[in-house]
PDB file of C-alpha atoms in Angstrom:
ATOM      1  CA  ASP R  20      16.344 -45.991  54.575  1.00 60.00           C
ATOM      2  CA  LYS R  21      14.708 -42.975  52.923  1.00 62.00           C
ATOM      3  CA  SER R  22      12.566 -42.262  49.883  1.00 69.00           C
ATOM      4  CA  PHE R  23      12.789 -39.052  47.837  1.00 73.00           C
ATOM      5  CA  HIS R  24      10.953 -37.618  44.846  1.00 78.00           C
ATOM      6  CA  TRP R  25      13.124 -35.635  42.455  1.00 76.00           C
ATOM      7  CA  PRO R  26      12.515 -33.775  39.241  1.00 84.00           C
ATOM      8  CA  VAL R  27      15.083 -34.647  36.651  1.00 85.00           C
ATOM      9  CA  ILE R  28      15.862 -33.611  33.112  1.00 86.00           C
ATOM     10  CA  ARG R  29      16.951 -36.248  30.650  1.00 83.00           C
ATOM     11  CA  LYS R  30      19.609 -35.797  27.877  1.00 87.00           C
ATOM     12  CA  ASP R  31      16.877 -35.154  25.349  1.00 83.00           C
ATOM     13  CA  GLY R  32      15.567 -32.242  27.476  1.00 79.00           C
ATOM     14  CA  THR R  33      12.368 -33.929  28.681  1.00 77.00           C
ATOM     15  CA  LYS R  34      11.364 -33.501  32.311  1.00 80.00           C
ATOM     16  CA  ARG R  35      10.598 -36.514  34.437  1.00 83.00           C
ATOM     17  CA  THR R  36       9.950 -37.270  38.137  1.00 85.00           C
ATOM     18  CA  VAL R  37      11.812 -40.091  39.827  1.00 86.00           C
ATOM     19  CA  ASP R  38      11.377 -41.853  43.191  1.00 85.00           C
ATOM     20  CA  ALA R  39      14.726 -42.696  44.760  1.00 82.00           C
ATOM     21  CA  SER R  40      14.884 -45.191  47.677  1.00 83.00           C
ATOM     22  CA  VAL R  41      18.279 -44.929  49.336  1.00 79.00           C
ATOM     23  CA  SER R  42      19.719 -46.995  52.114  1.00 83.00           C
ATOM     24  CA  LEU R  43      23.036 -46.511  53.988  1.00 82.00           C
ATOM     25  CA  ARG R  44      25.497 -49.400  53.686  1.00 85.00           C
ATOM     26  CA  ARG R  45      27.817 -50.300  56.623  1.00 86.00           C
ATOM     27  CA  ASP R  46      30.849 -52.601  56.966  1.00 85.00           C
ATOM     28  CA  THR R  47      31.119 -55.442  59.451  1.00 84.00           C
ATOM     29  CA  GLU R  48      32.134 -53.023  62.131  1.00 84.00           C
ATOM     30  CA  GLY R  49      29.124 -50.819  61.605  1.00 84.00           C
ATOM     31  CA  GLU R  50      30.953 -48.029  59.868  1.00 86.00           C
ATOM     32  CA  PRO R  51      29.254 -46.244  56.893  1.00 85.00           C
ATOM     33  CA  VAL R  52      30.849 -47.225  53.612  1.00 85.00           C
ATOM     34  CA  GLY R  53      28.445 -45.865  51.041  1.00 87.00           C
ATOM     35  CA  PHE R  54      24.856 -45.876  49.821  1.00 81.00           C
ATOM     36  CA  ARG R  55      22.671 -48.157  47.717  1.00 83.00           C
ATOM     37  CA  GLY R  56      19.579 -47.044  45.994  1.00 83.00           C
ATOM     38  CA  ILE R  57      16.899 -47.776  43.445  1.00 85.00           C
ATOM     39  CA  VAL R  58      15.601 -44.999  41.184  1.00 84.00           C
ATOM     40  CA  SER R  59      12.131 -45.442  39.591  1.00 86.00           C
ATOM     41  CA  ASP R  60      10.493 -43.246  36.963  1.00 87.00           C
ATOM     42  CA  ILE R  61       7.097 -42.267  38.435  1.00 81.00           C
ATOM     43  CA  SER R  62       6.154 -39.665  35.789  1.00 77.00           C
ATOM     44  CA  GLU R  63       3.480 -41.783  34.191  1.00 75.00           C
ATOM     45  CA  LYS R  64       1.965 -42.621  37.604  1.00 78.00           C
ATOM     46  CA  GLN R  65       1.845 -39.011  38.585  1.00 75.00           C
ATOM     47  CA  ARG R  66       0.195 -38.098  35.219  1.00 72.00           C
ATOM     48  CA  LEU R  67      -2.474 -40.775  35.651  1.00 72.00           C
ATOM     49  CA  GLU R  68      -3.170 -39.732  39.165  1.00 74.00           C
ATOM     50  CA  SER R  69      -3.446 -36.100  38.104  1.00 72.00           C
ATOM     51  CA  GLN R  70      -5.842 -37.022  35.300  1.00 68.00           C
ATOM     52  CA  LEU R  71      -7.947 -39.116  37.705  1.00 68.00           C
ATOM     53  CA  GLN R  72      -8.215 -36.216  40.210  1.00 72.00           C
ATOM     54  CA  GLN R  73      -9.170 -33.797  37.385  1.00 69.00           C
ATOM     55  CA  SER R  74     -11.784 -36.228  36.132  1.00 70.00           C
ATOM     56  CA  GLN R  75     -13.248 -36.587  39.591  1.00 67.00           C
ATOM     57  CA  LYS R  76     -13.480 -32.818  39.986  1.00 69.00           C
ATOM     58  CA  MET R  77     -15.161 -32.465  36.576  1.00 66.00           C
ATOM     59  CA  GLU R  78     -17.673 -35.234  37.458  1.00 68.00           C
ATOM     60  CA  ALA R  79     -18.515 -33.542  40.696  1.00 66.00           C
ATOM     61  CA  VAL R  80     -19.008 -30.104  39.262  1.00 68.00           C
ATOM     62  CA  GLY R  81     -20.875 -31.528  36.262  1.00 66.00           C
ATOM     63  CA  THR R  82     -23.521 -33.180  38.607  1.00 64.00           C
ATOM     64  CA  LEU R  83     -23.956 -29.902  40.492  1.00 67.00           C
ATOM     65  CA  ALA R  84     -24.022 -27.691  37.410  1.00 66.00           C
ATOM     66  CA  GLY R  85     -26.652 -29.879  35.697  1.00 67.00           C
ATOM     67  CA  GLY R  86     -29.142 -29.410  38.542  1.00 65.00           C
ATOM     68  CA  ILE R  87     -28.484 -25.738  38.842  1.00 73.00           C
ATOM     69  CA  ALA R  88     -28.705 -25.033  35.126  1.00 74.00           C
ATOM     70  CA  HIS R  89     -32.167 -26.520  34.391  1.00 74.00           C
ATOM     71  CA  ASP R  90     -33.755 -24.786  37.412  1.00 77.00           C
ATOM     72  CA  TYR R  91     -31.936 -21.509  36.691  1.00 78.00           C
ATOM     73  CA  ASN R  92     -32.894 -21.676  33.017  1.00 80.00           C
ATOM     74  CA  ASN R  93     -36.580 -22.004  33.879  1.00 83.00           C
ATOM     75  CA  LEU R  94     -36.417 -18.963  36.178  1.00 85.00           C
ATOM     76  CA  LEU R  95     -34.493 -16.982  33.657  1.00 87.00           C
ATOM     77  CA  ALA R  96     -37.065 -17.698  31.003  1.00 87.00           C
ATOM     78  CA  VAL R  97     -39.806 -16.095  33.171  1.00 90.00           C
ATOM     79  CA  ILE R  98     -37.582 -13.149  33.965  1.00 90.00           C
ATOM     80  CA  MET R  99     -36.736 -12.460  30.304  1.00 90.00           C
ATOM     81  CA  GLY R 100     -40.348 -13.015  29.147  1.00 91.00           C
ATOM     82  CA  ASN R 101     -41.676 -10.414  31.623  1.00 92.00           C
ATOM     83  CA  LEU R 102     -38.809  -8.082  30.741  1.00 92.00           C
ATOM     84  CA  SER R 103     -39.660  -8.193  27.099  1.00 91.00           C
ATOM     85  CA  MET R 104     -43.316  -7.206  27.889  1.00 92.00           C
ATOM     86  CA  ALA R 105     -42.135  -4.419  30.246  1.00 93.00           C
ATOM     87  CA  GLN R 106     -39.936  -2.947  27.540  1.00 92.00           C
ATOM     88  CA  GLU R 107     -42.897  -2.743  25.211  1.00 91.00           C
ATOM     89  CA  GLU R 108     -44.839  -0.660  27.837  1.00 90.00           C
ATOM     90  CA  ALA R 109     -41.929   1.662  28.588  1.00 91.00           C
ATOM     91  CA  GLU R 110     -41.570   5.033  26.861  1.00 91.00           C
ATOM     92  CA  PRO R 111     -38.605   4.946  24.432  1.00 89.00           C
ATOM     93  CA  HIS R 112     -35.432   6.698  25.729  1.00 89.00           C
ATOM     94  CA  SER R 113     -37.052   7.204  29.228  1.00 92.00           C
ATOM     95  CA  ALA R 114     -35.327   6.468  32.498  1.00 92.00           C
ATOM     96  CA  MET R 115     -37.397   3.364  32.759  1.00 92.00           C
ATOM     97  CA  ALA R 116     -36.343   2.202  29.358  1.00 91.00           C
ATOM     98  CA  GLU R 117     -32.725   2.676  30.310  1.00 92.00           C
ATOM     99  CA  LEU R 118     -33.168   0.640  33.495  1.00 93.00           C
ATOM    100  CA  LEU R 119     -34.870  -2.136  31.625  1.00 93.00           C
ATOM    101  CA  TYR R 120     -32.057  -2.204  29.092  1.00 91.00           C
ATOM    102  CA  GLU R 121     -29.501  -2.634  31.908  1.00 92.00           C
ATOM    103  CA  ILE R 122     -31.622  -5.523  33.308  1.00 92.00           C
ATOM    104  CA  GLU R 123     -31.660  -7.066  29.778  1.00 91.00           C
ATOM    105  CA  GLN R 124     -27.896  -6.907  29.412  1.00 89.00           C
ATOM    106  CA  ALA R 125     -27.444  -8.562  32.894  1.00 88.00           C
ATOM    107  CA  SER R 126     -29.955 -11.285  31.891  1.00 88.00           C
ATOM    108  CA  TYR R 127     -27.906 -12.032  28.720  1.00 85.00           C
ATOM    109  CA  LYS R 128     -24.801 -12.515  30.932  1.00 81.00           C
ATOM    110  CA  ALA R 129     -26.855 -14.753  33.245  1.00 82.00           C
ATOM    111  CA  ARG R 130     -27.997 -16.762  30.140  1.00 81.00           C
ATOM    112  CA  ASP R 131     -24.414 -17.240  29.001  1.00 78.00           C
ATOM    113  CA  LEU R 132     -23.518 -18.417  32.432  1.00 76.00           C
ATOM    114  CA  THR R 133     -26.420 -20.955  32.263  1.00 79.00           C
ATOM    115  CA  HIS R 134     -25.005 -22.210  28.980  1.00 76.00           C
ATOM    116  CA  GLN R 135     -21.662 -22.814  30.741  1.00 75.00           C
ATOM    117  CA  PHE R 136     -23.346 -24.753  33.442  1.00 76.00           C
ATOM    118  CA  LEU R 137     -25.079 -26.893  30.769  1.00 74.00           C
ATOM    119  CA  THR R 138     -21.834 -27.474  29.004  1.00 76.00           C
ATOM    120  CA  LEU R 139     -20.224 -28.647  32.302  1.00 73.00           C
ATOM    121  CA  SER R 140     -23.183 -30.910  33.147  1.00 72.00           C
ATOM    122  CA  GLU R 141     -23.277 -34.597  32.279  1.00 62.00           C
ATOM    123  CA  GLY R 142     -25.992 -33.879  29.776  1.00 60.00           C
ATOM    124  CA  GLY R 143     -23.986 -31.180  27.928  1.00 68.00           C
ATOM    125  CA  HIS R 144     -22.879 -33.498  25.024  1.00 80.00           C
ATOM    126  CA  PRO R 145     -21.730 -31.682  21.925  1.00 86.00           C
ATOM    127  CA  ARG R 146     -23.918 -31.760  18.847  1.00 88.00           C
ATOM    128  CA  LYS R 147     -21.152 -32.346  16.279  1.00 91.00           C
ATOM    129  CA  GLU R 148     -21.196 -31.435  12.631  1.00 93.00           C
ATOM    130  CA  LEU R 149     -18.396 -31.823  10.115  1.00 95.00           C
ATOM    131  CA  GLY R 150     -16.655 -28.598   9.276  1.00 94.00           C
ATOM    132  CA  THR R 151     -13.390 -26.639   9.327  1.00 93.00           C
ATOM    133  CA  MET R 152     -12.266 -24.578  12.383  1.00 93.00           C
ATOM    134  CA  GLU R 153     -10.737 -21.923  10.113  1.00 93.00           C
ATOM    135  CA  ARG R 154     -13.718 -19.422  10.061  1.00 90.00           C
ATOM    136  CA  LEU R 155     -14.290 -19.886  13.768  1.00 91.00           C
ATOM    137  CA  LEU R 156     -10.635 -19.088  14.532  1.00 93.00           C
ATOM    138  CA  LYS R 157     -10.711 -15.961  12.312  1.00 91.00           C
ATOM    139  CA  GLU R 158     -14.048 -14.628  13.617  1.00 90.00           C
ATOM    140  CA  ILE R 159     -13.693 -15.140  17.428  1.00 87.00           C
ATOM    141  CA  PRO R 160     -10.795 -12.638  17.972  1.00 86.00           C
ATOM    142  CA  LYS R 161     -13.025  -9.884  16.499  1.00 83.00           C
ATOM    143  CA  GLN R 162     -15.654 -10.614  19.150  1.00 82.00           C
ATOM    144  CA  VAL R 163     -13.286 -10.602  22.158  1.00 85.00           C
ATOM    145  CA  GLN R 164     -13.108  -7.072  23.483  1.00 74.00           C
ATOM    146  CA  ALA R 165      -9.444  -5.989  23.588  1.00 73.00           C
ATOM    147  CA  ASN R 166      -7.522  -2.779  24.124  1.00 75.00           C
ATOM    148  CA  GLU R 167      -6.193  -0.822  21.129  1.00 80.00           C
ATOM    149  CA  ASN R 168      -2.596  -1.779  21.761  1.00 87.00           C
ATOM    150  CA  LEU R 169      -3.322  -5.475  21.240  1.00 89.00           C
ATOM    151  CA  GLU R 170      -2.934  -7.344  17.915  1.00 90.00           C
ATOM    152  CA  TYR R 171      -3.884 -10.759  16.758  1.00 91.00           C
ATOM    153  CA  ILE R 172      -1.610 -12.878  14.601  1.00 93.00           C
ATOM    154  CA  ILE R 173      -3.519 -15.604  12.855  1.00 94.00           C
ATOM    155  CA  SER R 174      -1.696 -18.558  11.277  1.00 95.00           C
ATOM    156  CA  ILE R 175      -3.807 -21.361   9.861  1.00 96.00           C
ATOM    157  CA  GLN R 176      -2.510 -24.273   7.755  1.00 95.00           C
ATOM    158  CA  ASP R 177      -3.875 -24.028   4.148  1.00 93.00           C
ATOM    159  CA  ASP R 178      -5.273 -27.531   3.961  1.00 94.00           C
ATOM    160  CA  LEU R 179      -6.615 -27.642   7.510  1.00 96.00           C
ATOM    161  CA  TRP R 180      -8.561 -30.863   8.024  1.00 96.00           C
ATOM    162  CA  PHE R 181     -12.294 -30.982   8.595  1.00 96.00           C
ATOM    163  CA  VAL R 182     -13.271 -32.129  12.075  1.00 95.00           C
ATOM    164  CA  GLU R 183     -16.531 -33.019  13.823  1.00 95.00           C
ATOM    165  CA  TYR R 184     -17.352 -30.346  16.400  1.00 95.00           C
ATOM    166  CA  ASP R 185     -20.119 -28.406  18.107  1.00 91.00           C
ATOM    167  CA  SER R 186     -19.595 -24.862  16.760  1.00 91.00           C
ATOM    168  CA  ARG R 187     -21.273 -23.237  19.869  1.00 87.00           C
ATOM    169  CA  GLN R 188     -19.374 -25.202  22.449  1.00 89.00           C
ATOM    170  CA  MET R 189     -16.038 -24.831  20.654  1.00 92.00           C
ATOM    171  CA  GLN R 190     -16.608 -21.109  20.194  1.00 91.00           C
ATOM    172  CA  ASP R 191     -17.168 -20.796  24.026  1.00 88.00           C
ATOM    173  CA  ALA R 192     -13.972 -22.804  24.658  1.00 91.00           C
ATOM    174  CA  ILE R 193     -11.736 -20.775  22.399  1.00 93.00           C
ATOM    175  CA  THR R 194     -13.315 -17.463  23.516  1.00 91.00           C
ATOM    176  CA  ASN R 195     -12.604 -18.269  27.140  1.00 89.00           C
ATOM    177  CA  VAL R 196      -8.954 -18.975  26.407  1.00 92.00           C
ATOM    178  CA  LEU R 197      -8.713 -15.767  24.417  1.00 92.00           C
ATOM    179  CA  ILE R 198     -10.318 -13.764  27.180  1.00 89.00           C
ATOM    180  CA  ASN R 199      -7.666 -15.008  29.603  1.00 89.00           C
ATOM    181  CA  ALA R 200      -4.935 -14.063  27.111  1.00 91.00           C
ATOM    182  CA  VAL R 201      -6.420 -10.555  26.588  1.00 91.00           C
ATOM    183  CA  GLU R 202      -6.821  -9.854  30.304  1.00 88.00           C
ATOM    184  CA  ALA R 203      -3.239 -11.028  30.871  1.00 88.00           C
ATOM    185  CA  MET R 204      -1.968  -8.118  28.718  1.00 90.00           C
ATOM    186  CA  PRO R 205      -3.723  -4.869  29.858  1.00 88.00           C
ATOM    187  CA  GLN R 206      -0.851  -2.849  28.424  1.00 88.00           C
ATOM    188  CA  GLY R 207      -1.140  -4.543  24.964  1.00 89.00           C
ATOM    189  CA  GLY R 208       0.970  -6.982  22.994  1.00 91.00           C
ATOM    190  CA  ALA R 209       0.363  -9.745  20.519  1.00 92.00           C
ATOM    191  CA  ILE R 210      -1.812 -12.870  20.677  1.00 93.00           C
ATOM    192  CA  THR R 211      -0.863 -15.593  18.223  1.00 94.00           C
ATOM    193  CA  VAL R 212      -3.520 -18.091  17.113  1.00 95.00           C
ATOM    194  CA  GLN R 213      -2.278 -21.086  15.204  1.00 96.00           C
ATOM    195  CA  ALA R 214      -3.934 -24.176  13.674  1.00 96.00           C
ATOM    196  CA  GLU R 215      -2.291 -27.116  12.026  1.00 96.00           C
ATOM    197  CA  ASN R 216      -2.883 -30.798  11.132  1.00 96.00           C
ATOM    198  CA  ARG R 217      -1.434 -33.316  13.500  1.00 93.00           C
ATOM    199  CA  ILE R 218      -1.205 -37.121  13.232  1.00 92.00           C
ATOM    200  CA  ILE R 219      -1.030 -39.056  16.537  1.00 89.00           C
ATOM    201  CA  ASP R 220       0.456 -42.514  15.859  1.00 85.00           C
ATOM    202  CA  ASN R 221       1.636 -43.394  19.375  1.00 72.00           C
ATOM    203  CA  LYS R 222       4.766 -45.006  18.008  1.00 71.00           C
ATOM    204  CA  VAL R 223       6.622 -42.680  20.461  1.00 64.00           C
ATOM    205  CA  LYS R 224       4.300 -42.467  23.441  1.00 66.00           C
ATOM    206  CA  ASP R 225       4.070 -38.913  24.718  1.00 69.00           C
ATOM    207  CA  PRO R 226       2.793 -39.019  28.321  1.00 65.00           C
ATOM    208  CA  ALA R 227       1.704 -35.414  28.078  1.00 70.00           C
ATOM    209  CA  LEU R 228      -0.621 -36.139  25.208  1.00 79.00           C
ATOM    210  CA  PRO R 229      -3.081 -38.879  26.203  1.00 81.00           C
ATOM    211  CA  LEU R 230      -4.863 -39.236  22.819  1.00 87.00           C
ATOM    212  CA  ASN R 231      -5.979 -42.198  20.707  1.00 87.00           C
ATOM    213  CA  GLU R 232      -4.208 -42.690  17.359  1.00 89.00           C
ATOM    214  CA  GLY R 233      -5.717 -40.597  14.529  1.00 91.00           C
ATOM    215  CA  ARG R 234      -5.847 -37.344  12.682  1.00 93.00           C
ATOM    216  CA  TYR R 235      -6.282 -34.184  14.788  1.00 95.00           C
ATOM    217  CA  VAL R 236      -6.298 -30.391  14.375  1.00 96.00           C
ATOM    218  CA  ARG R 237      -3.958 -28.748  16.910  1.00 96.00           C
ATOM    219  CA  ILE R 238      -4.902 -25.220  18.016  1.00 96.00           C
ATOM    220  CA  SER R 239      -2.518 -23.119  19.994  1.00 95.00           C
ATOM    221  CA  ILE R 240      -3.093 -19.668  21.528  1.00 95.00           C
ATOM    222  CA  LYS R 241      -0.031 -17.745  22.783  1.00 95.00           C
ATOM    223  CA  ASP R 242       0.089 -14.483  24.630  1.00 94.00           C
ATOM    224  CA  GLU R 243       2.910 -12.214  25.853  1.00 93.00           C
ATOM    225  CA  GLY R 244       1.506 -11.669  29.342  1.00 90.00           C
ATOM    226  CA  PRO R 245       3.265 -12.224  32.656  1.00 90.00           C
ATOM    227  CA  GLY R 246       2.772 -15.972  32.568  1.00 88.00           C
ATOM    228  CA  ILE R 247       1.353 -18.361  35.190  1.00 86.00           C
ATOM    229  CA  SER R 248       3.150 -18.942  38.431  1.00 83.00           C
ATOM    230  CA  GLU R 249       4.225 -22.532  39.266  1.00 80.00           C
ATOM    231  CA  GLU R 250       1.867 -22.608  42.294  1.00 79.00           C
ATOM    232  CA  HIS R 251      -1.067 -21.834  40.078  1.00 81.00           C
ATOM    233  CA  MET R 252      -0.129 -24.092  37.096  1.00 81.00           C
ATOM    234  CA  ASP R 253      -1.987 -27.145  38.324  1.00 78.00           C
ATOM    235  CA  LYS R 254      -5.112 -25.180  39.251  1.00 80.00           C
ATOM    236  CA  VAL R 255      -5.935 -23.259  36.089  1.00 84.00           C
ATOM    237  CA  PHE R 256      -8.602 -25.746  34.938  1.00 83.00           C
ATOM    238  CA  ASP R 257     -10.086 -26.269  38.418  1.00 78.00           C
ATOM    239  CA  PRO R 258     -13.781 -25.187  38.839  1.00 73.00           C
ATOM    240  CA  TYR R 259     -14.023 -21.825  40.470  1.00 68.00           C
ATOM    241  CA  PHE R 260     -10.354 -21.186  40.610  1.00 71.00           C
ATOM    242  CA  SER R 261      -9.488 -17.601  39.593  1.00 71.00           C
ATOM    243  CA  THR R 262      -6.735 -15.049  40.334  1.00 67.00           C
ATOM    244  CA  LYS R 263      -9.051 -12.252  39.423  1.00 65.00           C
ATOM    245  CA  GLU R 264     -11.582 -10.428  41.594  1.00 56.00           C
ATOM    246  CA  ARG R 265     -14.963 -12.121  41.897  1.00 50.00           C
ATOM    247  CA  GLY R 266     -18.006 -10.736  40.248  1.00 48.00           C
ATOM    248  CA  VAL R 267     -19.995 -10.712  37.020  1.00 47.00           C
ATOM    249  CA  GLN R 268     -17.462  -8.484  35.235  1.00 47.00           C
ATOM    250  CA  LYS R 269     -14.394 -10.156  36.866  1.00 51.00           C
ATOM    251  CA  GLY R 270     -13.497 -13.758  37.464  1.00 51.00           C
ATOM    252  CA  MET R 271     -16.102 -16.565  37.956  1.00 58.00           C
ATOM    253  CA  GLY R 272     -13.428 -19.320  37.633  1.00 64.00           C
ATOM    254  CA  LEU R 273     -15.492 -21.261  35.029  1.00 77.00           C
ATOM    255  CA  GLY R 274     -13.929 -20.086  31.762  1.00 83.00           C
ATOM    256  CA  LEU R 275     -11.029 -22.539  31.542  1.00 87.00           C
ATOM    257  CA  THR R 276     -13.010 -25.209  33.259  1.00 85.00           C
ATOM    258  CA  THR R 277     -15.638 -24.929  30.530  1.00 86.00           C
ATOM    259  CA  ALA R 278     -12.889 -25.054  27.862  1.00 90.00           C
ATOM    260  CA  TYR R 279     -11.483 -28.200  29.462  1.00 88.00           C
ATOM    261  CA  ALA R 280     -14.844 -29.866  29.481  1.00 86.00           C
ATOM    262  CA  VAL R 281     -15.607 -29.047  25.835  1.00 90.00           C
ATOM    263  CA  VAL R 282     -12.241 -30.289  24.533  1.00 92.00           C
ATOM    264  CA  GLN R 283     -12.534 -33.460  26.590  1.00 88.00           C
ATOM    265  CA  LYS R 284     -16.062 -34.184  25.294  1.00 88.00           C
ATOM    266  CA  HIS R 285     -14.739 -33.742  21.780  1.00 92.00           C
ATOM    267  CA  GLY R 286     -12.218 -36.448  22.255  1.00 91.00           C
ATOM    268  CA  GLY R 287      -9.345 -33.988  22.376  1.00 93.00           C
ATOM    269  CA  HIS R 288      -6.891 -32.749  25.010  1.00 92.00           C
ATOM    270  CA  ILE R 289      -6.054 -29.328  26.371  1.00 92.00           C
ATOM    271  CA  MET R 290      -2.835 -28.374  28.065  1.00 90.00           C
ATOM    272  CA  VAL R 291      -1.053 -25.255  29.311  1.00 90.00           C
ATOM    273  CA  ASN R 292       2.602 -24.286  29.060  1.00 89.00           C
ATOM    274  CA  SER R 293       3.880 -21.116  30.664  1.00 88.00           C
ATOM    275  CA  THR R 294       7.079 -19.349  31.819  1.00 83.00           C
ATOM    276  CA  THR R 295       6.765 -16.536  34.220  1.00 84.00           C
ATOM    277  CA  GLY R 296       7.591 -13.215  32.555  1.00 84.00           C
ATOM    278  CA  VAL R 297       7.370 -14.759  29.064  1.00 86.00           C
ATOM    279  CA  GLY R 298       3.710 -15.531  28.438  1.00 88.00           C
TER     280      GLY R 298
END
């Protein structure tokens, strides 16, 4: 007797995973005459296990991030306070003023990183206000540094529903996704940002969309980069996972983790689809 896990594609094109238990059948003389097996769809079980693992990872990093963020924030307040006083004493346009300016820019990046830690922490609950995502989606692309050969295509439904959201957290989440899209296309290309109304009624249960019934706004961001390899697909939201070089200007591995945390705390869901070579 043997058990196998197989990926299968159903007639409607959906992908599932099945567990097949197969046993060899023999006749009265002990000769093999065939096989008998039982096939079970384990897709939902795998999805729930994956969600649990991701939840446990986020809980662990949230506990760590919370402790780091508060201590780090206190130290940063002292650094930036003294920096401000030093800048007042420095001669304008002097070498010292230039050095203090560089320290200030690095401090701002450190402050942004602290905000990411706070968002990931258990206490980083969103401060929601009712509003439309339209302006946010139109303004963020202008703020994400991109090369001249890149263009944004914005497509937003005319009567986009109002939602309750924390504008700062949601801006961070969308910005982090856009940064990944921009960095995936150093030679240029198009990034498409779409927003549309979506009703989840759960009459036809979609295992890939674990949401309660209700009205939602669906945001999709598509790039034309090289895509994500299959070996990395399950890791893109993991804390500190990055395929980029490490460093302040490179990959810290917290961007998509922060986006995941923000969307989850807003009662939504974030997912990734990618085909290598397509985007």
